[in-house]
XYZ file of C-alpha atoms in Angstrom:
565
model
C 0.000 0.000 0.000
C 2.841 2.223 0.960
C 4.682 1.507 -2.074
C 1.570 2.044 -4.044
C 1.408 5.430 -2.534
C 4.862 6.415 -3.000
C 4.527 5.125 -6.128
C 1.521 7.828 -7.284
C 3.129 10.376 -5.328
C 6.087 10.491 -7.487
C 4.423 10.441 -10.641
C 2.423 12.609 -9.309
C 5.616 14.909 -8.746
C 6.799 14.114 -12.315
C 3.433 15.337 -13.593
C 3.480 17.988 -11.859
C 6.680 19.618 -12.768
C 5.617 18.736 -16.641
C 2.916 20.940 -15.958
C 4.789 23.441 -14.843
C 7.261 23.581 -17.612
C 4.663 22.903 -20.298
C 3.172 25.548 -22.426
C -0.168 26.978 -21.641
C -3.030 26.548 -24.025
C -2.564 28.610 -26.374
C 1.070 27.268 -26.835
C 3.039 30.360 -25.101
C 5.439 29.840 -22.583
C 6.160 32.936 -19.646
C 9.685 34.480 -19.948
C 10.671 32.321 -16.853
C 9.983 29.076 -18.531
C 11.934 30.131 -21.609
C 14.816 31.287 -19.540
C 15.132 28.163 -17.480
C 15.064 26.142 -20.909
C 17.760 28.762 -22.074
C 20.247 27.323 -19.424
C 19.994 23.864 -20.384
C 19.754 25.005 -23.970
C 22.988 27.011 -23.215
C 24.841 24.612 -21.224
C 24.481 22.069 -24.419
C 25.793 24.698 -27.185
C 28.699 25.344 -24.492
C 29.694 21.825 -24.421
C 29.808 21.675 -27.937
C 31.272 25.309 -28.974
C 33.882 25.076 -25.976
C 35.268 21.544 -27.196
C 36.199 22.538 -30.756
C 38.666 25.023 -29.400
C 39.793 23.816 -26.659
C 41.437 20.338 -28.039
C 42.837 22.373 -31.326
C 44.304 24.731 -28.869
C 45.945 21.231 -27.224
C 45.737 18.522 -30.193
C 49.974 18.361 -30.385
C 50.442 17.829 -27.116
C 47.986 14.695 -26.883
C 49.371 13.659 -30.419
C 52.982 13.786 -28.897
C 51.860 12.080 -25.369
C 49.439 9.357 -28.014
C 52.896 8.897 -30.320
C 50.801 9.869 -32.897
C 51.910 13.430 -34.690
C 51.648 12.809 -38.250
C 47.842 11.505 -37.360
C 46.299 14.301 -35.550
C 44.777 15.719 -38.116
C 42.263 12.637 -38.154
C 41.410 13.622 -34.845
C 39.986 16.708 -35.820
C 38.474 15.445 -39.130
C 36.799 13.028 -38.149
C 35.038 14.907 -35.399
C 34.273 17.270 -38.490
C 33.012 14.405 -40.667
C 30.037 12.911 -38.025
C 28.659 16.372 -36.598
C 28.354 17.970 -40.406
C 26.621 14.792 -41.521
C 25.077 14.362 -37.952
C 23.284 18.226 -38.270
C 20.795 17.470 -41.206
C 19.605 14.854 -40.031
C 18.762 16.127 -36.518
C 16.845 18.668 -38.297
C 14.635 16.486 -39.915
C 14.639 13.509 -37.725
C 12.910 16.297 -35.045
C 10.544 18.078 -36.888
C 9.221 14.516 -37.272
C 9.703 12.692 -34.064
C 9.559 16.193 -31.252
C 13.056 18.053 -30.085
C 13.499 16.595 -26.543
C 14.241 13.213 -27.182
C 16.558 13.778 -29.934
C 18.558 16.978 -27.563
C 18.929 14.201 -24.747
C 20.343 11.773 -27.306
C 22.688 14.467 -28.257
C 24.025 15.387 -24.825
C 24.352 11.925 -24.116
C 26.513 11.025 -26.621
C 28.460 13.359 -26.408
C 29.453 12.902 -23.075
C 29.885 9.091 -23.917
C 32.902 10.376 -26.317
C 33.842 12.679 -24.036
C 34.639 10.828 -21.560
C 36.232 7.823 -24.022
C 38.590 10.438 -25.570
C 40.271 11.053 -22.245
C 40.333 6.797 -22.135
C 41.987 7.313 -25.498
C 45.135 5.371 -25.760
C 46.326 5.936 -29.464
C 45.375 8.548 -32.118
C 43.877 6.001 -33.801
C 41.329 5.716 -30.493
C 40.695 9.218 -29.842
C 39.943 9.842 -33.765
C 37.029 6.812 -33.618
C 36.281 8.512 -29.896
C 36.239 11.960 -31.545
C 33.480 10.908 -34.090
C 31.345 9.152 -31.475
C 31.434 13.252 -30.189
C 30.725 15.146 -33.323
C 28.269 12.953 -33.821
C 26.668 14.535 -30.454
C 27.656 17.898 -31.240
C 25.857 17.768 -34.705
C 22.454 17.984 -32.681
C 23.610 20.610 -29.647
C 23.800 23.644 -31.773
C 21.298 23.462 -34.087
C 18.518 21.712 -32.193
C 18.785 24.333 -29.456
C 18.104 27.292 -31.972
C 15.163 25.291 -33.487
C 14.019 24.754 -29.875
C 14.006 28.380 -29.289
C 12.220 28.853 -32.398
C 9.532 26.175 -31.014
C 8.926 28.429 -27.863
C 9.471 32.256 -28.393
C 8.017 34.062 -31.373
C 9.997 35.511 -34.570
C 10.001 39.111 -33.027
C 11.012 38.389 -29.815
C 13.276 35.664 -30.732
C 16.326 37.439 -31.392
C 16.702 38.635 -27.847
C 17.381 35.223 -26.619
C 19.340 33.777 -29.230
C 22.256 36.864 -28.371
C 22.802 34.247 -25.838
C 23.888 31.741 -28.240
C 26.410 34.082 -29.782
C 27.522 35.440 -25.880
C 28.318 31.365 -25.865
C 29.877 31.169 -29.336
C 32.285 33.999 -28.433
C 32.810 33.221 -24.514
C 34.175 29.462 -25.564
C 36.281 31.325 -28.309
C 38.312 32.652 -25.789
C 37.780 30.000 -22.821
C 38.994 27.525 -25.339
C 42.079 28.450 -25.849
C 42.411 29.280 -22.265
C 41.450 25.982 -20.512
C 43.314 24.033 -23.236
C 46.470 26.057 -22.737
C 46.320 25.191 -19.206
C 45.150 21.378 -18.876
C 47.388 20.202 -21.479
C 50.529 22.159 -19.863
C 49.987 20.394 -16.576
C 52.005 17.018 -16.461
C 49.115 15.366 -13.867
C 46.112 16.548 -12.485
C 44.582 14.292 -9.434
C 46.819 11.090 -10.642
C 45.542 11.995 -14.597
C 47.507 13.440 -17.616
C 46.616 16.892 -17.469
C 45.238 17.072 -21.617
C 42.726 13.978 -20.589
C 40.885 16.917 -18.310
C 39.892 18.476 -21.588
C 37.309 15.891 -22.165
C 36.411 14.641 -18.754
C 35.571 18.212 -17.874
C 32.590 17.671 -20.767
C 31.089 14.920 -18.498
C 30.033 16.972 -15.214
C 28.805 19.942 -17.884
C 27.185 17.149 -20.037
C 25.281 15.378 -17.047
C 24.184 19.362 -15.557
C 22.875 19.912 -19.117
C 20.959 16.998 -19.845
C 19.236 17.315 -16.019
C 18.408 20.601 -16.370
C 16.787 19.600 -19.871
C 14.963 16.499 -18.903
C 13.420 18.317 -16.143
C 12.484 21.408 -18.143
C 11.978 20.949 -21.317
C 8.401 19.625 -22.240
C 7.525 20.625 -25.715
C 3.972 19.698 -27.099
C 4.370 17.645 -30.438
C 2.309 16.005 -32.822
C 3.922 12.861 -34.507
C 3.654 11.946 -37.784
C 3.864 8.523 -39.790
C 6.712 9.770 -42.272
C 8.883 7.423 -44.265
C 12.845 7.972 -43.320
C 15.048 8.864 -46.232
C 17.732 6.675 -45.489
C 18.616 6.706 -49.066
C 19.094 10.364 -49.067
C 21.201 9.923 -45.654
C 23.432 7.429 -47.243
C 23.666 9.498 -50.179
C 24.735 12.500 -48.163
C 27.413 10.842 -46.208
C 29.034 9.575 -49.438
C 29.018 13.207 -50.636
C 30.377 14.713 -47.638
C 32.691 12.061 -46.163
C 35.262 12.278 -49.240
C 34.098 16.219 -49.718
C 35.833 16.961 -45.970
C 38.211 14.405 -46.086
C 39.947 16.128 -49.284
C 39.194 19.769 -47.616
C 40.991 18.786 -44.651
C 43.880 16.074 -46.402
C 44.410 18.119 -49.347
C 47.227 20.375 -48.608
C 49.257 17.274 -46.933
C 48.632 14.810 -50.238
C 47.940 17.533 -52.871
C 44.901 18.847 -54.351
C 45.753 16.962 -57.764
C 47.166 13.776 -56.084
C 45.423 10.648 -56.737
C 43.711 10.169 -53.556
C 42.632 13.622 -53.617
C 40.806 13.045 -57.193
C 39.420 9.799 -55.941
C 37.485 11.840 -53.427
C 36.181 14.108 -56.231
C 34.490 11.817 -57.972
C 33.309 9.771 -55.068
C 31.531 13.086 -53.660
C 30.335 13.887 -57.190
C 28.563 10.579 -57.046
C 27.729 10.901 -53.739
C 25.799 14.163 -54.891
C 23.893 13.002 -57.420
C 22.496 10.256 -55.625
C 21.667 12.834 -52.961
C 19.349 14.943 -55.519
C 17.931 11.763 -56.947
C 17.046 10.537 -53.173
C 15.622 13.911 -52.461
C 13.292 14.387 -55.643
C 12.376 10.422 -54.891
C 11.079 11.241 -51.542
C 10.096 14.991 -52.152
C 8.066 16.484 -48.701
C 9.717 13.250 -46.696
C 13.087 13.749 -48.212
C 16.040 14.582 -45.906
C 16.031 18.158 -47.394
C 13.268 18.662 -49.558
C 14.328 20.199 -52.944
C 10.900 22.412 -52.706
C 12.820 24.609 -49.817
C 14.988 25.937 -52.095
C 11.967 27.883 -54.203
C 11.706 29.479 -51.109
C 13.975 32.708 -51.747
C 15.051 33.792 -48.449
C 15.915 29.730 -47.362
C 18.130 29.913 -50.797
C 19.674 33.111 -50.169
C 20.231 32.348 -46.180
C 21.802 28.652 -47.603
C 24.111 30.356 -50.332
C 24.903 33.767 -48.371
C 26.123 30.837 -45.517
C 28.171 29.194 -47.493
C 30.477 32.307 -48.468
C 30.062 34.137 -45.389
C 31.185 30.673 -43.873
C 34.174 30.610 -46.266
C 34.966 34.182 -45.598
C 34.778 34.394 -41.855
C 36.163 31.052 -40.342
C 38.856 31.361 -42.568
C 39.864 35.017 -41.483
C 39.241 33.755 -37.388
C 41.155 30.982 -38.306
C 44.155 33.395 -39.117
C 44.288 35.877 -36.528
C 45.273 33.206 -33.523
C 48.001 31.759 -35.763
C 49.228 35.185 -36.492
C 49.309 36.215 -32.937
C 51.326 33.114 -31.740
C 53.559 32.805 -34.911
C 54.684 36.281 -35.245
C 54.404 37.555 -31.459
C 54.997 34.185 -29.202
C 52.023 34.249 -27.614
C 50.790 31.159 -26.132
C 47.895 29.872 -27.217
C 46.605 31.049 -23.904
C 47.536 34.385 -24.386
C 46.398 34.580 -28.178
C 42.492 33.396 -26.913
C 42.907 36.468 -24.180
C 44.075 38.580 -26.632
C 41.043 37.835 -29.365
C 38.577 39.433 -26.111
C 38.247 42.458 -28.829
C 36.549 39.878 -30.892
C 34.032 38.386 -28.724
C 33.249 42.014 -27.278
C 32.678 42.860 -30.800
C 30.265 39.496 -31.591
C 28.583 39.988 -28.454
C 27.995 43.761 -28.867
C 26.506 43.261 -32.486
C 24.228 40.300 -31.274
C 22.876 42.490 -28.351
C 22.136 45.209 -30.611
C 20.628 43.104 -33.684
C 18.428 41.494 -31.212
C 17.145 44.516 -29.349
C 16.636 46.526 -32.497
C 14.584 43.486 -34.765
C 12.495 43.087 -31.378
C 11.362 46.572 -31.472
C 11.547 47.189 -35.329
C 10.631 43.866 -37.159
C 13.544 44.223 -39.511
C 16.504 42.172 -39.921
C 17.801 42.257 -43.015
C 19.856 45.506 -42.800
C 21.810 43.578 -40.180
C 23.355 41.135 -42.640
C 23.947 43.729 -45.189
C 26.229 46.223 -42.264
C 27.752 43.245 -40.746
C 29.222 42.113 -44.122
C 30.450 45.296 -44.874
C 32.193 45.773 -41.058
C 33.702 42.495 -42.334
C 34.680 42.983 -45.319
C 35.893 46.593 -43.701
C 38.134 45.021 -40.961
C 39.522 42.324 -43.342
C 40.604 44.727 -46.037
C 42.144 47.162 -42.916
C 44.068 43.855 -41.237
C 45.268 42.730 -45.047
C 47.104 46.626 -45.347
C 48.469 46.298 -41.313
C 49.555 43.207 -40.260
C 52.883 43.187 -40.370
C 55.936 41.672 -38.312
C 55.902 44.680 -36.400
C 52.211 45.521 -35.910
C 51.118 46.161 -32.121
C 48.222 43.892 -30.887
C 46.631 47.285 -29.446
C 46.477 48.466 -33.472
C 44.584 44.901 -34.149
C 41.890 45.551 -31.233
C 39.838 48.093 -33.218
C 39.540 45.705 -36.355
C 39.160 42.908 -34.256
C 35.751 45.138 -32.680
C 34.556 45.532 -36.367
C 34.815 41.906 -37.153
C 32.825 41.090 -34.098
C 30.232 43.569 -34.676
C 29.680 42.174 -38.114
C 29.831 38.692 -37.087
C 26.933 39.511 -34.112
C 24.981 41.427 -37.189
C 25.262 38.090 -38.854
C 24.524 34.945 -37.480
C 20.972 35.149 -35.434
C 19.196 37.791 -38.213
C 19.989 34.922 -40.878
C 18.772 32.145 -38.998
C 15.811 34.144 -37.942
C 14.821 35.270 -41.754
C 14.823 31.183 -42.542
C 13.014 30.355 -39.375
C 10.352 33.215 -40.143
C 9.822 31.761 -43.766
C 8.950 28.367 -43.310
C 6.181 26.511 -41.772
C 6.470 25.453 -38.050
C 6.913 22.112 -39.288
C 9.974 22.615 -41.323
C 11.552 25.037 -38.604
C 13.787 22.317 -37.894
C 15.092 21.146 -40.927
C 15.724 25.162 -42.168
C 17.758 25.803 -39.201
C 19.747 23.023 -39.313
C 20.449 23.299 -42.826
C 21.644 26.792 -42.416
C 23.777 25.717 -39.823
C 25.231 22.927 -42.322
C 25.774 25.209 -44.659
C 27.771 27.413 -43.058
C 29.595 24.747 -41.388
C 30.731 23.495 -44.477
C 31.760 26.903 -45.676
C 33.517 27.414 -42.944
C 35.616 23.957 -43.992
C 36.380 24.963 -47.188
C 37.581 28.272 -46.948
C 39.435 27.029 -44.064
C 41.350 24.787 -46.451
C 41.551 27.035 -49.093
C 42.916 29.631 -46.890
C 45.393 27.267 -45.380
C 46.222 25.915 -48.296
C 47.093 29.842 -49.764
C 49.133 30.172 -46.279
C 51.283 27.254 -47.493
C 51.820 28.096 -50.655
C 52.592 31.652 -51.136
C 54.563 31.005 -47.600
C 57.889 29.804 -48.916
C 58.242 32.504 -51.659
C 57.507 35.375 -49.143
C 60.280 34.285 -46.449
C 62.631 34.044 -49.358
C 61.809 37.253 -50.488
C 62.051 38.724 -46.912
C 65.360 36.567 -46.733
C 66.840 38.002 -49.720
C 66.011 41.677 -48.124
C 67.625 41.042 -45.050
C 70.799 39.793 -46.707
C 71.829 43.868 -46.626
C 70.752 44.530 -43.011
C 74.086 44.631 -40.513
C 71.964 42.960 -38.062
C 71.070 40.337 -39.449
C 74.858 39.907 -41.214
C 76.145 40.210 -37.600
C 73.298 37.457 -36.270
C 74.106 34.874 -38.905
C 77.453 34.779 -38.364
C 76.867 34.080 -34.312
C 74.871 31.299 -34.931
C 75.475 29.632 -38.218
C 73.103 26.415 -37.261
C 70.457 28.889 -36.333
C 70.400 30.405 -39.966
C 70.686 26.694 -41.174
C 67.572 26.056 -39.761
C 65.785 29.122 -40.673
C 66.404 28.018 -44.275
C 63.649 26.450 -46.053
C 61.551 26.682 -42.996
C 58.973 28.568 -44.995
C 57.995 25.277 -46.488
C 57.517 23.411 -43.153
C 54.826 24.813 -40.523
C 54.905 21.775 -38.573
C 56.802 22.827 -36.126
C 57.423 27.000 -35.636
C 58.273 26.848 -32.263
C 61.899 27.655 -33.339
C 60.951 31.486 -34.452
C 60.779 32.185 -30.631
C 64.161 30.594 -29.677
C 66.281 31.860 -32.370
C 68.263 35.233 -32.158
C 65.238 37.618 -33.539
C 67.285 39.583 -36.476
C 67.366 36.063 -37.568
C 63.542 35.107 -37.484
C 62.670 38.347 -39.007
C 62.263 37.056 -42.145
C 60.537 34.736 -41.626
C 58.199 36.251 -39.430
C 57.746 39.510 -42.527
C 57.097 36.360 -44.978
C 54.522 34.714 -42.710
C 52.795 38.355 -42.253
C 52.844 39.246 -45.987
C 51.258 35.535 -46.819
C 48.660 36.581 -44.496
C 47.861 39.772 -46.008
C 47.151 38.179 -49.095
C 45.064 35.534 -47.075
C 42.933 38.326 -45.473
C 42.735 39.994 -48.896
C 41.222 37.217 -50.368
C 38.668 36.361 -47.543
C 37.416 40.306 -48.158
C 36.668 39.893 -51.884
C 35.083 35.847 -50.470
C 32.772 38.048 -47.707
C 31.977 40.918 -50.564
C 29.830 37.949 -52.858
C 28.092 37.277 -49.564
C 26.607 41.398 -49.518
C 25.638 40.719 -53.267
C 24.043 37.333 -52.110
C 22.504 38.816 -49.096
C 20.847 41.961 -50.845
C 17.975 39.606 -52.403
C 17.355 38.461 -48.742
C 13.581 38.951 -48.630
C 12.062 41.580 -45.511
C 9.035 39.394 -44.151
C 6.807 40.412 -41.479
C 8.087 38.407 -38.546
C 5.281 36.300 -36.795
C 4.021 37.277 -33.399
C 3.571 33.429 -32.832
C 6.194 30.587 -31.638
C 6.458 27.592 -33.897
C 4.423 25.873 -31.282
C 1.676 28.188 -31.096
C 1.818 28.611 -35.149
C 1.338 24.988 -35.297
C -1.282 24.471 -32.617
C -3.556 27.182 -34.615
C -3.336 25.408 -37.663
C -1.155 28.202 -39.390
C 1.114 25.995 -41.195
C 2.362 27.787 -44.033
C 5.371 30.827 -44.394
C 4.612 34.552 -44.365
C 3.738 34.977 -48.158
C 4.439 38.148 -49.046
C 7.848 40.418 -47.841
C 6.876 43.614 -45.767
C 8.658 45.739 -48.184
C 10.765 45.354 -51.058
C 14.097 43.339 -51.121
């Protein structure tokens, strides 16, 4: 009888507290509900945005400790290859099945691979550990914005997702931070101090998922839907080789054999991905229709380039700032704080403003031009010489534009689709942009390289004449040895710091010119992304959550733009 009791007490309890997290009738939830999802919400993107720059910041130290250097890359790749593949498909998989479940599933797995990469024993572990976590992280980011676009409406929905970016930039400089410091610690409680990188995941992971279990109770109406597995396993053979090249490339050669095997595999893999989707049309993995719908094909397109143009210029700045000044990478993430003032400035002010206003598109437009703006200004003064302070105010104009940038786009797409696509647009977005982001990071990298070796000749050549240097290369004759054809091998620049410093001039005025051309090119990438972005539609943003949209039956996009594009 007691048990019996207890029993119906508890689920009475459990009830309860669904109750209280649940939506009223009409589908709205009070700004204390959405807050409280917000931290687990939060906690989740953390996990996710924190990891991917915290183990880059620290991947050569575990790849010396693993015995493992010439395979580290793999590490990161394949963490790239399972959460880009992993995002579509939360997307969809949601919009059909409810958010919760699928968030949980996320955070759970990724905390498995969390805490199996610190197990890790050999590169070759930690890589197949590092997929089992991208393939958790593929659902943290995305899901959580199409989870705030379940609960708050269009126009007020910008206000909360600031958070996100406040997240996106805090980790930026965290990251590098943390990793700096756990890896550089021989032992921590009995532990290698780089294994902390992960375990730390695993008390965040566990808060994360409580706090969402308990909180999150979202109102969802299944529906009997065939699963595109075709177009999944169509996808992964396009992307899988796609990344594998983007990443690999530079090391085997864009032309080499392996490199054009991967070509053709993703070409194939493509096709069969358009096929699948016209096959299954409304229940494909990315329905083709979406595309007709202008501002979802000018969001996906304008991501791609302003993916390319952006990652690839962040990507920069930290190497530039370690390479050419010795910072640590400790010291380069506090040193990027300009940056993340910048993103979270811009996503405070785009968020206020399109709550009071409606509009969003100008956003996109002036954040592409403060980028464009700061990359064009970093491209004429980086130099060996240049002061961080003179970086700090073009750092603050990147990170306005990038806070201009990232919620207003989502938004537009979330604004312009039915309620029950909301899921699938925002993850799509968020796949496009990731993938941007991959290949003009290998592009860019791959420009580094290559106009690298010419530029520290030049700079050698120059310095030939300076008394200096004369007088420095006759001190230490194994010094210059090693400075010689260095330009060609960034595996290791450590040595720039320990070298007599009229010596690593050169190379450090080669390394800065290759990066002016880098941030050069990354302008003119971001400028096609203003030209793509001015036929971004201005819709009237709905005064209804996707929940309440869906609950009144109003299943289709705003029709009509408020004013012309």
């Amino acid at each position: 009888m007691t048990q019996t009791t207890d029993r119906g007490t508890g689920a009475e309890r459990r009830d309860a507290r669904a109750a209280a997290a649940a939506p009223d009738a009409s589908g709205a939830f009070t700004h204390r509900q959405i807050m409280t999802i917000l931290v687990g919400l939060l906690l989740g993107m953390f996990l996710a945005a924190l990891d991917q720059t915290v183990v880059s910041t620290a991947i050569r130290t575990i790849a010396d400790d693993l015995q493992g250097y010439d395979l580290q890359a793999w590490a990161t790749t394949s963490f790239l290859i399972t959460s880009t593949i992993a995002t579509p498909l939360y997307g969809k998989l949601s919009d059909m099945y409810g958010r919760r479940g699928f968030y949980l599933f996320a955070i759970a797995v990724f905390v498995v691979g969390s805490m199996l990469c610190g197990l890790a024993d050999s590169m070759y572990q930690l890589a197949a550990f590092r997929a089992i976590q991208g393939i958790g992280a593929g659902g943290l980011m995305s899901l959580a914005l199409a989870i705030i676009a379940d609960i708050v409406p269009p126009r007020e929905r910008s206000k909360y997702q600031g958070w996100f970016m406040a997240v996106f930039g805090t980790s930026s400089v965290l990251g590098p931070v943390i990793g700096g410091f756990l890896s550089g610690q021989s032992s921590i409680l009995g532990i290698t101090g780089w294994r902390w990188i992960f375990y730390v995941n695993v008390p965040l992971g566990i808060l994360a998922f409580a706090v969402v279990f308990k909180v999150l109770h979202l109102p969802h109406t299944k529906r009997e839907h065939r699963i595109d597995f075709p177009g999944a396993l169509a996808l992964i053979t396009f992307l899988v080789p796609l990344l594998i090249v983007a990443e690999q490339g530079r090391t085997w050669g864009w032309s080499s054999t392996g490199a054009l095997v991967c070509y053709a595999l993703a070409a194939v893999g493509f096709v069969l991905f358009v096929l699948a989707e016209r096959a299954y049309k409304d229940e494909a993995l990315l329905p083709l229709r979406m595309f007709k719908n202008r501002t979802f094909a000018v969001s996906s397109v304008g991501s791609i380039v302003l993916g390319a143009g952006m990652f690839g210029g962040i990507l920069l700045l930290p190497q530039y700032l370690q390479i050419v000044h010795g910072s640590s990478p400790t010291v380069a993430g506090l040193q990027m704080i300009p940056l993340v003032l910048g993103i979270m400035t811009g996503s405070v002010i785009a968020g206020q403003t399109t709550a009071r206003t409606g509009k969003y598109k100008i956003f996109p437009l002036v954040g592409t031009v403060f980028i464009v703006a700061a990359m064009l200004a970093l491209s004429v003064v980086v130099g060996a010489d240049t002061s961080v302070w003179t970086l700090v105010p073009f750092m603050l104009l990147m990170g306005l534009g990038l806070g201009f940038n990232f919620q207003p786009v989502i938004l537009a797409v979330q604004n312009a689709v039915s309620p029950r696509e909301i899921g699938v647009a925002t993850s799509s977005v968020t796949f496009f942009r990731q993938m941007g982001g991959t290949l003009g990071t290998a592009v860019f990298l791959s420009v580094l390289f290559s106009t690298l070796p010419g530029r520290i000749d030049d700079a050698y050549t120059a310095a030939q004449a300076d008394p200096a240097f004369q007088q420095a290369a006759a001190a230490n004759p194994d010094q210059l040895e090693q400075l010689q054809g260095a330009g060609s091998d960034l595996g290791d620049t450590s040595f720039v710091q320990s070298i007599d410093q009229a010596l690593a001039a050169p190379f450090k005025t080669g390394f800065a010119d290759s990066l002016d051309l880098v941030f050069l090119i990354a302008a003119c990438v971001v400028a096609v992304g203003f030209f793509v972005l001015v036929f971004l539609p201005q819709l009237a943003l709905r005064t209804q959550s996707g929940i309440q949209a869906a609950q009144a039956g109003e299943d289709e996009a705003p029709a009509s733009p408020a004013d012309s594009p």
